[in-house]
Structures are given as structure tokens and as C-alpha cells.
Coordinates of C-alpha atoms and ligand atoms in Angstrom, one line a residue:
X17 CA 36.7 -46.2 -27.4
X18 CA 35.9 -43.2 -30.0
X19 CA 38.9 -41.1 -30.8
X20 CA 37.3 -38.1 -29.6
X21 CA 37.3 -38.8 -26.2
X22 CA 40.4 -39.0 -24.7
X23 CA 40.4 -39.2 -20.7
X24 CA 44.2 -40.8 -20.2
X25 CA 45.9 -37.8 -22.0
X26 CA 47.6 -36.3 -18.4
X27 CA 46.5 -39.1 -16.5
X28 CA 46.3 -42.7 -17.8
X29 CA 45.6 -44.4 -14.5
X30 CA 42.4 -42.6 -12.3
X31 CA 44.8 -40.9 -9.8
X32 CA 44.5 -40.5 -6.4
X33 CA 42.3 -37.8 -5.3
X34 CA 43.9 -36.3 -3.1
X35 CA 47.3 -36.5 -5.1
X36 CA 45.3 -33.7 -7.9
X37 CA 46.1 -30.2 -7.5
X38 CA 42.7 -28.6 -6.9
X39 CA 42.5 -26.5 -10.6
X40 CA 43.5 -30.2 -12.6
X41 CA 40.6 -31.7 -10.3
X42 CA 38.5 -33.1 -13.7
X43 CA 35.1 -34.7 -12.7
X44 CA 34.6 -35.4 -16.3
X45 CA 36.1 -38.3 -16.1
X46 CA 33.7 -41.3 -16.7
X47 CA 36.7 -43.4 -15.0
X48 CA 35.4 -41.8 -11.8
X49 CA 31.9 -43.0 -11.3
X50 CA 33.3 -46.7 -12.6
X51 CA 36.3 -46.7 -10.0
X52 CA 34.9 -46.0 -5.5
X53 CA 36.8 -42.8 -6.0
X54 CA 33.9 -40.3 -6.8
X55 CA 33.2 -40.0 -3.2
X56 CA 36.8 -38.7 -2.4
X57 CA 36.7 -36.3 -5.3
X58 CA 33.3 -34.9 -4.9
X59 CA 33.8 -34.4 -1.4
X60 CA 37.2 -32.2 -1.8
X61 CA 35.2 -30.0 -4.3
X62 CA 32.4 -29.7 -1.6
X63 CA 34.5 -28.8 1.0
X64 CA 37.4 -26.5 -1.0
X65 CA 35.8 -25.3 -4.2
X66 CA 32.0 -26.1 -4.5
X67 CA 31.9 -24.0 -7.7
X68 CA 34.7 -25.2 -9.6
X69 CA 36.0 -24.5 -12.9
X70 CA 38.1 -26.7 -15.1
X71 CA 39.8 -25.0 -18.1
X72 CA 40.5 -28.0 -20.4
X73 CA 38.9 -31.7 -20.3
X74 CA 37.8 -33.8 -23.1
X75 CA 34.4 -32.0 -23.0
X76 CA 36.0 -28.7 -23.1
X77 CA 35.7 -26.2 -20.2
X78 CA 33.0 -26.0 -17.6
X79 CA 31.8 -25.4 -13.7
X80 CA 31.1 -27.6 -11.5
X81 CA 28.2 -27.4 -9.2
X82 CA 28.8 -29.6 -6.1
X83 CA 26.6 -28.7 -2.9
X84 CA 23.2 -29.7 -2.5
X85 CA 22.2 -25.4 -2.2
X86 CA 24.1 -24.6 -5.3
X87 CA 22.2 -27.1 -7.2
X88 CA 19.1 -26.5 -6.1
X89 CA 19.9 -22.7 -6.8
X90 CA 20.6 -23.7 -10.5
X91 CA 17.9 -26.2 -11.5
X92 CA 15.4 -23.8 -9.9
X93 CA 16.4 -20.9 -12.0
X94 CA 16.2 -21.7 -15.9
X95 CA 15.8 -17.8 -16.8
X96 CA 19.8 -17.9 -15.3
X97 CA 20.6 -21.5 -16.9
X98 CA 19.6 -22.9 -20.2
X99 CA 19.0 -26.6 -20.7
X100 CA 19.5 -26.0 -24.5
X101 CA 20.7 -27.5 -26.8
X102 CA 21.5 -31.1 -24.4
X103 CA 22.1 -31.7 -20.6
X104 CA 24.7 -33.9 -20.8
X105 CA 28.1 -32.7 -20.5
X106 CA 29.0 -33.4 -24.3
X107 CA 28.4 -31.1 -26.6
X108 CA 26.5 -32.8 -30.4
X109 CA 26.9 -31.5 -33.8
X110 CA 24.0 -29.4 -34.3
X111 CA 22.4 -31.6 -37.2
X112 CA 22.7 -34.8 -34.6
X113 CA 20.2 -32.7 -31.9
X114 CA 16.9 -34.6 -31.1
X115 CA 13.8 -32.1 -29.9
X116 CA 13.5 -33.4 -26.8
X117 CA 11.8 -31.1 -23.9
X118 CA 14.2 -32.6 -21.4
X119 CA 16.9 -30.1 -23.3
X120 CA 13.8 -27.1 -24.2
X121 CA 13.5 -23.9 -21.9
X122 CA 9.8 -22.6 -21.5
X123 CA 7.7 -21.5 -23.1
X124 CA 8.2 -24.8 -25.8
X125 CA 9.2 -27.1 -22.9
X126 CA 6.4 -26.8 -21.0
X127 CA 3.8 -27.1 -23.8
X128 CA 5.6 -29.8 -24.9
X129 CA 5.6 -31.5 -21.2
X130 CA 2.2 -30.9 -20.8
X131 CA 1.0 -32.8 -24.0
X132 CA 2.7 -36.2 -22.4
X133 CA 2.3 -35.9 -18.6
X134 CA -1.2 -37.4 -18.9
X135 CA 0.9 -40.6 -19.4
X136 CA 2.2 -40.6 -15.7
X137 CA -1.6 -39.2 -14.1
X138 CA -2.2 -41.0 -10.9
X139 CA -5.4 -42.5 -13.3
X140 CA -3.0 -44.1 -15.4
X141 CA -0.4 -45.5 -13.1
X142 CA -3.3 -47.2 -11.2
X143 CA -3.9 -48.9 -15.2
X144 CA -0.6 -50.2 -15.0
X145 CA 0.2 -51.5 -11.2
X146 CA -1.5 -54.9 -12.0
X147 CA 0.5 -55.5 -15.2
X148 CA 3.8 -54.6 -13.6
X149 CA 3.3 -56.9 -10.9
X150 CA 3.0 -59.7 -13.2
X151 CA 5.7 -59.0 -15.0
X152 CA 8.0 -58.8 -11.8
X153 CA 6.0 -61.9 -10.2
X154 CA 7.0 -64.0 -13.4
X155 CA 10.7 -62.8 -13.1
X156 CA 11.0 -63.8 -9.4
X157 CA 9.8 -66.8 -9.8
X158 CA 11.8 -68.3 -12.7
X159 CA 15.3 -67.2 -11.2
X160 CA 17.8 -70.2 -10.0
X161 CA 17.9 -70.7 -6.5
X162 CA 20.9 -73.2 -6.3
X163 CA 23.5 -70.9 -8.2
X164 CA 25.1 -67.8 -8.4
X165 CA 24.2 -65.7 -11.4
X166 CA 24.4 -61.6 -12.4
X167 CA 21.2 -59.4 -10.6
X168 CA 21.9 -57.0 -13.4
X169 CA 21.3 -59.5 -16.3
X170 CA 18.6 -61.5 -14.8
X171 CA 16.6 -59.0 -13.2
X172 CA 17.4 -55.2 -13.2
X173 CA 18.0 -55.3 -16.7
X174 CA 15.0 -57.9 -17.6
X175 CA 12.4 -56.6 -15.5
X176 CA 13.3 -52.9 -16.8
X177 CA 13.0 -54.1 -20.4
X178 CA 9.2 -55.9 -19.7
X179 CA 7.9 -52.9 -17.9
X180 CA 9.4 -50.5 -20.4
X181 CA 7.7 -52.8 -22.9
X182 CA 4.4 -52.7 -20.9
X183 CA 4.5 -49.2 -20.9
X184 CA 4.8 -48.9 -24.7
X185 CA 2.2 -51.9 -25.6
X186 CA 4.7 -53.4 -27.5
X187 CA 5.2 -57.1 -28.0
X188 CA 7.2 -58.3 -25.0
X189 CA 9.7 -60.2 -27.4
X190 CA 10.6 -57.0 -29.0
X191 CA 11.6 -55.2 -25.2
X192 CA 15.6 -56.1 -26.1
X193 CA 15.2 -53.9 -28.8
X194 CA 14.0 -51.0 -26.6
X195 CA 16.8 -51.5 -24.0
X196 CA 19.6 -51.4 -26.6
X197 CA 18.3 -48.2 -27.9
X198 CA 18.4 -46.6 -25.1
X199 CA 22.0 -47.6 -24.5
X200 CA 23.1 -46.7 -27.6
X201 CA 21.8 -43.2 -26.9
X202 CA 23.3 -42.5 -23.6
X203 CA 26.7 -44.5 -24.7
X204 CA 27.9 -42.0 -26.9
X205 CA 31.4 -41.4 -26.1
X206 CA 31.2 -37.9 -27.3
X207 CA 28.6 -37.1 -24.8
X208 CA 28.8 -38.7 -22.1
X209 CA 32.1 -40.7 -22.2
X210 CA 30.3 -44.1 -22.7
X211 CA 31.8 -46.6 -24.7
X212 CA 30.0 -46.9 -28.5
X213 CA 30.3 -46.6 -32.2
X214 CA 29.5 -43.4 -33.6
X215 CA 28.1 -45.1 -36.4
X216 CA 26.4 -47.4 -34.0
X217 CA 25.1 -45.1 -32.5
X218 CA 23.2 -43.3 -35.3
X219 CA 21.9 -46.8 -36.7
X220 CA 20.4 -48.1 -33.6
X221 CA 18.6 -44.5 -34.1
X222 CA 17.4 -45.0 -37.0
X223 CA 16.2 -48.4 -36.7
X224 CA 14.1 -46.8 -33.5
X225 CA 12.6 -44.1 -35.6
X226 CA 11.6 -46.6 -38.1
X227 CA 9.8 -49.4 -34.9
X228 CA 8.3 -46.6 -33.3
X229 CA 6.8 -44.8 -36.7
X230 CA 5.1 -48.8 -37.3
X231 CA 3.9 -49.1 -34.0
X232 CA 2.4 -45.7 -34.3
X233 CA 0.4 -46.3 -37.6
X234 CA -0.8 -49.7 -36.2
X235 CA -2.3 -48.1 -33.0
X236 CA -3.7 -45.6 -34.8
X237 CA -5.6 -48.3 -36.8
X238 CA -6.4 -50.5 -33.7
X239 CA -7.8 -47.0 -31.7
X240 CA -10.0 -46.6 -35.0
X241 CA -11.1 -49.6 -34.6
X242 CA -12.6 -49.1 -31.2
X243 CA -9.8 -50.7 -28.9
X244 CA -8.2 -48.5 -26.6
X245 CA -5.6 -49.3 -24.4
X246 CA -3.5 -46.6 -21.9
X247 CA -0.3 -48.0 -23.4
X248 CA 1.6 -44.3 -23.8
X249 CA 1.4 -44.6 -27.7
X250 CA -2.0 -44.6 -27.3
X251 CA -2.1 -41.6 -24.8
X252 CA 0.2 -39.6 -27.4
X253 CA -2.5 -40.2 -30.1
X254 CA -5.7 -39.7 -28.0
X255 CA -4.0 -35.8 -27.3
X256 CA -4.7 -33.1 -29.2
X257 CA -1.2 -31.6 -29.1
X258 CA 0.4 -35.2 -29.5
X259 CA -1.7 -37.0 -31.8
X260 CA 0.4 -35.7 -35.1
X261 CA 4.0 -36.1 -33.6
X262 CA 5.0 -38.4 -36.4
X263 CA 4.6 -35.7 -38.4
X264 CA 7.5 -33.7 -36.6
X265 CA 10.1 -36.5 -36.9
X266 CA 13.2 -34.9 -34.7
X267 CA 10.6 -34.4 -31.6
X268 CA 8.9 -37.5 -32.7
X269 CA 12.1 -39.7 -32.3
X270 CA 13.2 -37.2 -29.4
X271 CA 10.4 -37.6 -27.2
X272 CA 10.0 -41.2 -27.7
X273 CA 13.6 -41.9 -27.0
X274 CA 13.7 -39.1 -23.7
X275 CA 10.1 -41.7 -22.1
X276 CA 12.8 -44.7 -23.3
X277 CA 16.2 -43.7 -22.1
X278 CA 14.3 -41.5 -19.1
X279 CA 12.8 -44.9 -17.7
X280 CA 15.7 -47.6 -18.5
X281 CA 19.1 -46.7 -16.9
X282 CA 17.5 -44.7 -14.3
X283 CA 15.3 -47.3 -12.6
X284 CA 17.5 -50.3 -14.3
X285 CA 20.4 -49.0 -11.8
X286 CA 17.9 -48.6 -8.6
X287 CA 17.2 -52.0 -8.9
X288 CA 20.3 -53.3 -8.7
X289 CA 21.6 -50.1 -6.4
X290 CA 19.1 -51.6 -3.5
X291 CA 20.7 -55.2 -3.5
X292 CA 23.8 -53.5 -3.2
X293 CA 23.4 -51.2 -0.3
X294 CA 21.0 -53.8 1.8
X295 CA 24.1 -56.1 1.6
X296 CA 26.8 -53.2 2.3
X297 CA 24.4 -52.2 5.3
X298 CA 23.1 -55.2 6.9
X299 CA 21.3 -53.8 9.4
X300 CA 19.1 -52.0 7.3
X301 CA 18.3 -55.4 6.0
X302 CA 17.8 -56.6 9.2
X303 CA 15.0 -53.7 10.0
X304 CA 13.5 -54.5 6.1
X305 CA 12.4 -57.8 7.1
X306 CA 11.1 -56.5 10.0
X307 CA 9.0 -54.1 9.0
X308 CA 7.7 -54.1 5.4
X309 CA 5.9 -51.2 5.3
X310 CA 9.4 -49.1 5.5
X311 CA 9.4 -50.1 1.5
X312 CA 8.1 -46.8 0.0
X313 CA 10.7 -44.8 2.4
X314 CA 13.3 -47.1 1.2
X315 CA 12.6 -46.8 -2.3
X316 CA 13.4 -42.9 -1.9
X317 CA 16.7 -43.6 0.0
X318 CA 17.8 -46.3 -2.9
X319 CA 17.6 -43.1 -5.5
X320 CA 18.9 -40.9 -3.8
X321 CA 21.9 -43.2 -2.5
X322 CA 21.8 -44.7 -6.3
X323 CA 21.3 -40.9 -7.6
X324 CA 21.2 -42.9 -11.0
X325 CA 22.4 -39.9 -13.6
X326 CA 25.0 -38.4 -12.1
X327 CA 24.5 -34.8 -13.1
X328 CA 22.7 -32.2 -15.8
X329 CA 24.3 -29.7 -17.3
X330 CA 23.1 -26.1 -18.5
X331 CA 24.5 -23.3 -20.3
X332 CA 24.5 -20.0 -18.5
X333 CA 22.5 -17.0 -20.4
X334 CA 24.2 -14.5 -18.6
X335 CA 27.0 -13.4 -16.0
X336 CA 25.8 -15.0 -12.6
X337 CA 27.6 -14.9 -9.3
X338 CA 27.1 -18.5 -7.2
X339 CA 29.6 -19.0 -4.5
X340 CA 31.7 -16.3 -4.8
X341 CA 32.6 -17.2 -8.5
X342 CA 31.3 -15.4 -11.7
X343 CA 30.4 -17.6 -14.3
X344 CA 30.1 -16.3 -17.5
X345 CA 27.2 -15.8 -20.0
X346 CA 27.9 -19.3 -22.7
X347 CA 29.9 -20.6 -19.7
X348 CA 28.9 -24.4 -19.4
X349 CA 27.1 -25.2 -15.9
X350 CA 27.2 -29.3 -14.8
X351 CA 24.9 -29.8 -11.4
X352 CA 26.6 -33.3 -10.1
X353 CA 23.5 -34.8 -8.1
X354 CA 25.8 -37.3 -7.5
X355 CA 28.1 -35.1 -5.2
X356 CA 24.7 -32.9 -3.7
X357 CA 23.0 -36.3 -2.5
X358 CA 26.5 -36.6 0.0
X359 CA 26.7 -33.4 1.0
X360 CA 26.8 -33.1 4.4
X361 CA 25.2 -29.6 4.9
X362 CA 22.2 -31.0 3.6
X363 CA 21.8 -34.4 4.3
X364 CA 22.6 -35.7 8.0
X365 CA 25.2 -38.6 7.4
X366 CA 24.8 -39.0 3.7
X367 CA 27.3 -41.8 3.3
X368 CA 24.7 -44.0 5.6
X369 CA 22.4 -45.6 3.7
X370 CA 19.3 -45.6 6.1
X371 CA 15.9 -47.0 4.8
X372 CA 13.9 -44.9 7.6
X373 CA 15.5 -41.5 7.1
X374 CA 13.3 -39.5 7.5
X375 CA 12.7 -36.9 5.0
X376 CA 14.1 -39.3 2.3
X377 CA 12.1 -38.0 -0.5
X378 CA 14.0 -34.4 -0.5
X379 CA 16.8 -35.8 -2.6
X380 CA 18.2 -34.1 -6.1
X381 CA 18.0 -37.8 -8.0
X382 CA 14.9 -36.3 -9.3
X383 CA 16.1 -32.3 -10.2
X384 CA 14.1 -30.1 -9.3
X385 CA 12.5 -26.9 -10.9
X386 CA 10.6 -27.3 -14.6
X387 CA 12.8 -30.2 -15.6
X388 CA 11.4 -32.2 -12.4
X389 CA 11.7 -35.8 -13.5
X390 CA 8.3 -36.5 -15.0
X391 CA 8.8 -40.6 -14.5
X392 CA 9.5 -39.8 -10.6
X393 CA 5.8 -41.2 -8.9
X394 CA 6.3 -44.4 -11.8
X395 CA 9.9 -44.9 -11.0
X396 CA 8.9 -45.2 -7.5
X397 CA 5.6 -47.2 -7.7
X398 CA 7.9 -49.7 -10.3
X399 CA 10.6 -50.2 -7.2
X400 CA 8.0 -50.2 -4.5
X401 CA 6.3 -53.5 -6.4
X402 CA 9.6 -55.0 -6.5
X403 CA 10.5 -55.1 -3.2
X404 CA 7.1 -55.9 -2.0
X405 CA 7.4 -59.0 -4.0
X406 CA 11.1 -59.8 -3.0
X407 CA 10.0 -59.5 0.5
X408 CA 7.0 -62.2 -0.7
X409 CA 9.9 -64.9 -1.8
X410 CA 13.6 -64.3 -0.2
X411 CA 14.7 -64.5 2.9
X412 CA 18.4 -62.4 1.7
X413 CA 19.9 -62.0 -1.9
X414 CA 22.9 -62.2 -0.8
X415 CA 25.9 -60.6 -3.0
X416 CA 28.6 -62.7 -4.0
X417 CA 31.4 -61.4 -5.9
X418 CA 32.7 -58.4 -7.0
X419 CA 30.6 -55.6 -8.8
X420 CA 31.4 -53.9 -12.3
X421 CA 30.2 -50.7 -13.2
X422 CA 29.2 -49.0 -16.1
X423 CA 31.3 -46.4 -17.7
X424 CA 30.0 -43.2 -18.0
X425 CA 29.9 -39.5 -16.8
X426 CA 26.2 -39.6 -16.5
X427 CA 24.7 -42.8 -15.9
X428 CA 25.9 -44.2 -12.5
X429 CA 25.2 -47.9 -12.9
X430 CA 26.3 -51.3 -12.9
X431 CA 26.8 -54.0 -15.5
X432 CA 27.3 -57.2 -13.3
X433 CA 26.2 -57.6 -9.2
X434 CA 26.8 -61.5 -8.5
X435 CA 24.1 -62.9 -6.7
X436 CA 22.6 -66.0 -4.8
X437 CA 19.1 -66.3 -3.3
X438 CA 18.3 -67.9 0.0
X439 CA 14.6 -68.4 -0.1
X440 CA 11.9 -68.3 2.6
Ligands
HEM699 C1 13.7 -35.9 -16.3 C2 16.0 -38.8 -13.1 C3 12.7 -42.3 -14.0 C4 11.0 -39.7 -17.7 C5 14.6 -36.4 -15.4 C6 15.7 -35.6 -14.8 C7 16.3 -36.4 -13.9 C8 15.6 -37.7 -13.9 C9 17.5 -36.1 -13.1 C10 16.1 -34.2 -15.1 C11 15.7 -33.3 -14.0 C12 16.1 -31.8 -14.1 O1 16.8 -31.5 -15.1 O2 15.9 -31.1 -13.2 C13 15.2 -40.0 -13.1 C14 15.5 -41.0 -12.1 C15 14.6 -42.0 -12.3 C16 13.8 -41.6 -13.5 C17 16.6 -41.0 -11.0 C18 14.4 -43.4 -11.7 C19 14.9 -43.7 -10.5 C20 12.0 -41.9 -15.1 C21 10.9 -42.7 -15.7 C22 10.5 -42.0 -16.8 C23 11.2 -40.7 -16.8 C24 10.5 -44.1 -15.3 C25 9.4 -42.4 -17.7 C26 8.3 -41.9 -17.9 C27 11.5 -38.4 -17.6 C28 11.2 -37.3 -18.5 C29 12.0 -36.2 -18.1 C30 12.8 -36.7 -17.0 C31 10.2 -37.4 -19.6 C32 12.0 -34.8 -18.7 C33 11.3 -33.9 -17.8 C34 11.3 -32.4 -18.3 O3 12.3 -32.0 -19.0 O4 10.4 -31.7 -18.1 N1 14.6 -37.6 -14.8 N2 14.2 -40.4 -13.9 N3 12.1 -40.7 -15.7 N4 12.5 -38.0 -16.7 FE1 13.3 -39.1 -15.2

């Protein structure tokens, strides 16, 4: 692990939660999400001190924000709470920062946002549906049926990297590529507590920049020529505002790598988050094969039970007040989704994972406010496909062995989920 994260200084085992005194209590801790103790510790900050502030972890100080209100109060208000210059919890070296609108305030964020929503439109989506099915058909159908193997290999991780591919129009035997970029950029210890080489880090950068600068010139040829496709390289150069991003290299790499890293881990860790709950709550299985059309409400409980990155953090742009506690203008600001989507003055029995909540769209997985996830209606449509074409094939997938999660402050995810298939 890089030397400049150093989470075992006061405490080399994860303690127990409730062991901590209150001001130590350190949510920084990427041990947390990896170990079934987040639950524990997020729920003592709900309940004893929902805006909490921690003096000194290995991403300096910052606040908490724990309950589902507080969040909402935050990501809502971006005159109050800056998303510049990153929203993860890390701070970068200010000649390392990508231009990326996900970490802009308006007004640049929104013209930004504006010149690459097209690539999500309804119109669009509709494009892609067929091609994504085929993609997750072809998957299903070549996995073993008479062994174990690893969900998160096989399929979250495959089926992410084929429909990230897809979505780029680049040569499917290039989609490894795509995956390892994007977890080089979220596995930077310095940021996130991930586990990666700085140096690492900064190549697997740079040899993005350089794939992504090709594919660009090519398209631009082939869209010369008369062939257009609605890959989103194509819907970058067909914009007005977009079509001379490689021009702007920092928001050029930036934006391609926020559409990258945005749609990997985050629907990656879905995937394999909806084996894991069906199989932890049985019953909802049970009512799944049932009754197939409860897929797209199920898809929305998976996120929000998955909540997939943990939290996003701001920077407050002056003295604000928020449950009794006055944070300070420059103060750091982290909103832990993670610990909203379990609170229980929001959410009746959040630690049930129910596939026909109702209301199960109004969950914070998503954010809420400018920063809204922009991917949210393609995530969704992405998992919705899947299941419909589990449903098609498997009676259960049926989990087998222990699961091992990544480690990280930010992405809440897994790296192995042993599996075996019983077919139909
Ligand atoms: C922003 C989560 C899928 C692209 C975000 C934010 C979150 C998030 C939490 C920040 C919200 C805020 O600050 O208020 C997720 C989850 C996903 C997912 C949980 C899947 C389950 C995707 C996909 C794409 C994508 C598939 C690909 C197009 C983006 C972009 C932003 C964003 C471009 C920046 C939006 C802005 O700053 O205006 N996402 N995301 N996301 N996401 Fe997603």
C-alpha cells in the first residue's frame, strides 16, 4: 500500500465499533466498507452524532454527513458546498486534477453536463437496448453449469467491460483495457484508500489519454465518411460544444474517464450486489420468480441496498449550521450515501432488502441536486436486461463460499462472490 496512507497508525486491527470513543470514530477507514462493520458504525453516528467531525485521519480533517435529511440538505445546496476541486475524500496535487464536471460548480458544470447528456437521451438508450442484450445473452450462455466459479470475474466484471465497450464503439477485445483504467483511477490510495502504484496510476492515465485521442481521430474520419453510429465518441463529435474536446486535453481525458469510471464500478458492483442479497434474502427470491415484472422495482432496491460509492465529498464555501454543528468555510464536507440509504428516519426497515418496496427509486445511490448521476436511467435499463435474461435461464445462482470485497472508502464493491448455477 502507498506510504501516504496510513489507516493502522492508532488502530491496526478494524476495532469494534462500539469499543471507539465517539470523537476517534474515523469513517475514513477503507478497512470499513471491506470488513460487515460499516453498518455498526454508520448507525452509531446516525443515532449519536449525525454531523460528525474527526480532527485527524489519513485524509486530514472532515464532517461527516450521516442521515438521509442531512444529505439531501447538502447535495441540494451547491451555493453552500463546493464539489471543487474532487469528490472524493482525498485531496490531489493540484497539477494531478482532471477537468471533470462531476468535481465543477455551475455555471461551468452545467454547460459542461449539457454538451454530453445527449449521450444518455431516452432516443439513444432505445439505440443501445438491442446491443446490450446480446452482449449479456452471449455471457449467460457460455458460463459453466457443473462448477463453482467467481460471479464477479465471469460476469459482473465481463458483462460491465462489453457494455462499457459497446457504449464507446470500441473493439470489444480492447474492453480489458477500459476496465483497468478505471480502476486505476478510483484505486488511488491517496484518494480513496484503494490499493495502487502511484506511478501506476499515472501510466495507466496516460496510456488512456493516448487510446481515447486515436479512437477519436478515427471516428472523426469514419463520421466524414458518412457512417454514423450513436457510440458516445460519436455523440461528443456530432456537438457543437464537444466536437473539439481533444483540443482541451485535461477535460478531454477528464470527461472521458468520469463516462468510464462513472459506469464501471458503479453498475459492476450492482451486478454482483443482487446475487448477494437474493441469496441473503431468500424470500425475495422466492417472490422474483414469481413475478417477473417486479424487476425494474428491484433493480432500484439492488442500488440503493448496493449504494455502490459510498459517499461524495464537498468543501464548504462558508460557515453553515446543519444539525446543530457549525462547519466552517474550507471545512471538508463527506455525504456517506452509504449510511443515508440505512437510515431509519427515512427509509422503513432499511436493513431489509425488499424487491417490492415501494417507493424504491427515492434512494441517495444516485445524489441528488446538479450532480444527479447522469448514467442513472442506463444504469438501470443495463440491470433491468440482466435480470430479465437471468430469469430466461436459472432457476437460482446460488452463492457458495465466502465473499471478498474491495478495499476502498468510495467504491463499495466486491472482488470475488463464489457461485453455482442450477438451470431451468
Ligand atoms: C454522477 C452514482 C452509473 C455517469 C454520479 C454521482 C453518483 C453516481 C453518486 C454523483 C451524484 C452527486 O454528486 O450528487 C452512480 C451509480 C450508478 C451509476 C450508483 C450505477 C448503479 C453511471 C453510468 C454512467 C454514469 C452507467 C455512464 C454514463 C455519471 C456522470 C456523473 C455521475 C457523468 C456526473 C454528473 C454531474 O456531475 O453532473 N453517479 N452512477 N453513472 N455519473 Fe453515475
Amino acid at each position: 500500500m502507498n506510504a501516504q496512507f496510513k489507516p493502522s497508525s492508532v488502530y491496526p486491527v478494524l476495532p469494534n465499533p462500539n469499543d471507539v470513543a465517539l470523537h476517534e470514530i474515523d469513517v475514513s477507514d477503507p478497512r470499513l466498507l471491506a470488513s460487515g462493520e460499516w453498518e455498526t458504525y454508520f448507525k452509531r453516528l446516525r443515532d449519536e452524532d449525525p454531523v460528525h467531525y474527526i480532527e485527524d485521519s489519513p485524509f486530514g480533517p472532515f464532517w461527516s454527513v450521516t442521515r438521509f435529511e442531512d444529505i439531501l440538505f447538502v447535495d441540494r445546496n451547491h451555493q453552500l458546498f463546493s464539489s471543487e476541486p474532487v469528490i472524493v475524500i482525498g485531496d490531489r496535487p493540484e497539477d494531478m486534477l482532471l477537468d471533470m464536471f462531476i468535481a465543477m460548480d455551475p455555471p461551468k458544470h452545467d454547460k459542461q453536463r449539457q454538451a454530453v447528456q445527449g449521450v444518455v437521451a431516452p432516443a439513444n438508450l432505445a439505440q443501445l437496448e438491442g446491443l446490450i442484450r446480446s452482449r449479456v445473452e452471449d455471457i449467460l450462455d457460455n458460463l459453466p453449469t457443473d462448477k463453482e466459479f467467481n460471479w464477479v470475474e465471469e460476469v459482473s466484471i465481463e458483462l460491465t467491460a462489453r457494455m462499457l465497450a459497446t457504449l464507446f464503439g470500441m473493439p470489444q477485445e480492447d474492453r480489458h483495457k477500459l476496465i483497468y483504467w478505471s480502476d486505476m483511477a478510483t484505486a488511488d490510495p491517496a484518494l480513496t484508500g484503494g490499493e495502487a502504484d502511484r506511478d501506476e496510476v499515472l501510466q495507466a492515465m496516460h496510456e488512456c489519454a493516448t487510446y481515447f485521442s486515436q479512437l477519436w481521430l478515427q471516428r472523426k474520419e469514419e463520421i466524414k465518411a458518412g457512417n454514423k453510429s450513436y457510440d458516445l465518441i460519436s455523440l461528443l463529435l456530432s456537438n457543437d460544444d464537444t466536437r473539439d474536446l481533444i483540443d482541451r486535453p485535461m477535460e478531454f481525458l477528464g470527461n472521458l474517464l468520469l463516462l468510464i469510471v462513472g459506469g464501471n464500478d458503479t453498475t459492476r458492483n450492482s451486478i454482483t450486489g443482487g446475487i448477494k442479497f437474493l441469496n441473503e434474502f431468500p424470500k425475495e427470491y422466492e417472490k422474483l420468480r414469481a413475478d417477473h415484472s417486479l424487476i425494474p422495482n428491484m433493480v432500484s432496491e439492488i442500488i440503493r441496498f448496493q449504494t455502490p460509492l459510498a459517499h461524495m465529498r464537498r468543501l464548504a464555501t462558508q460557515d453553515v449550521e446543519l444539525a446543530g454543528k457549525t462547519i466552517k468555510k474550507g471545512d471538508k464536507v463527506v455525504m456517506w450515501y452509504v449510511s443515508g440509504n440505512r437510515d431509519e428516519r427515512a427509509i422503513d426497515t432499511p436493513d431489509q432488502f425488499t424487491i417490492d418496496r415501494p417507493n424504491a427509486r427515492h434512494h441517495l445511490s444516485f445524489g441528488f441536486g446538479v450532480h444527479r448521476c447522469m448514467g442513472n436511467r442506463l444504469a438501470e435499463m443495463q440491470l433491468r436486461i440482466l435480470w430479465e435474461e437471468i430469469l430466461q435461464r436459472f432457476e437460482t445462482i446460488e452463492v457458495v463460499g465466502e465473499t471478498e470485497h474491495v478495499l476502498s472508502n468510495f467504491v463499495k464493491g466486491y472482488t470475488k462472490l463464489p457461485v453455482q448455477l442450477h438451470k431451468k
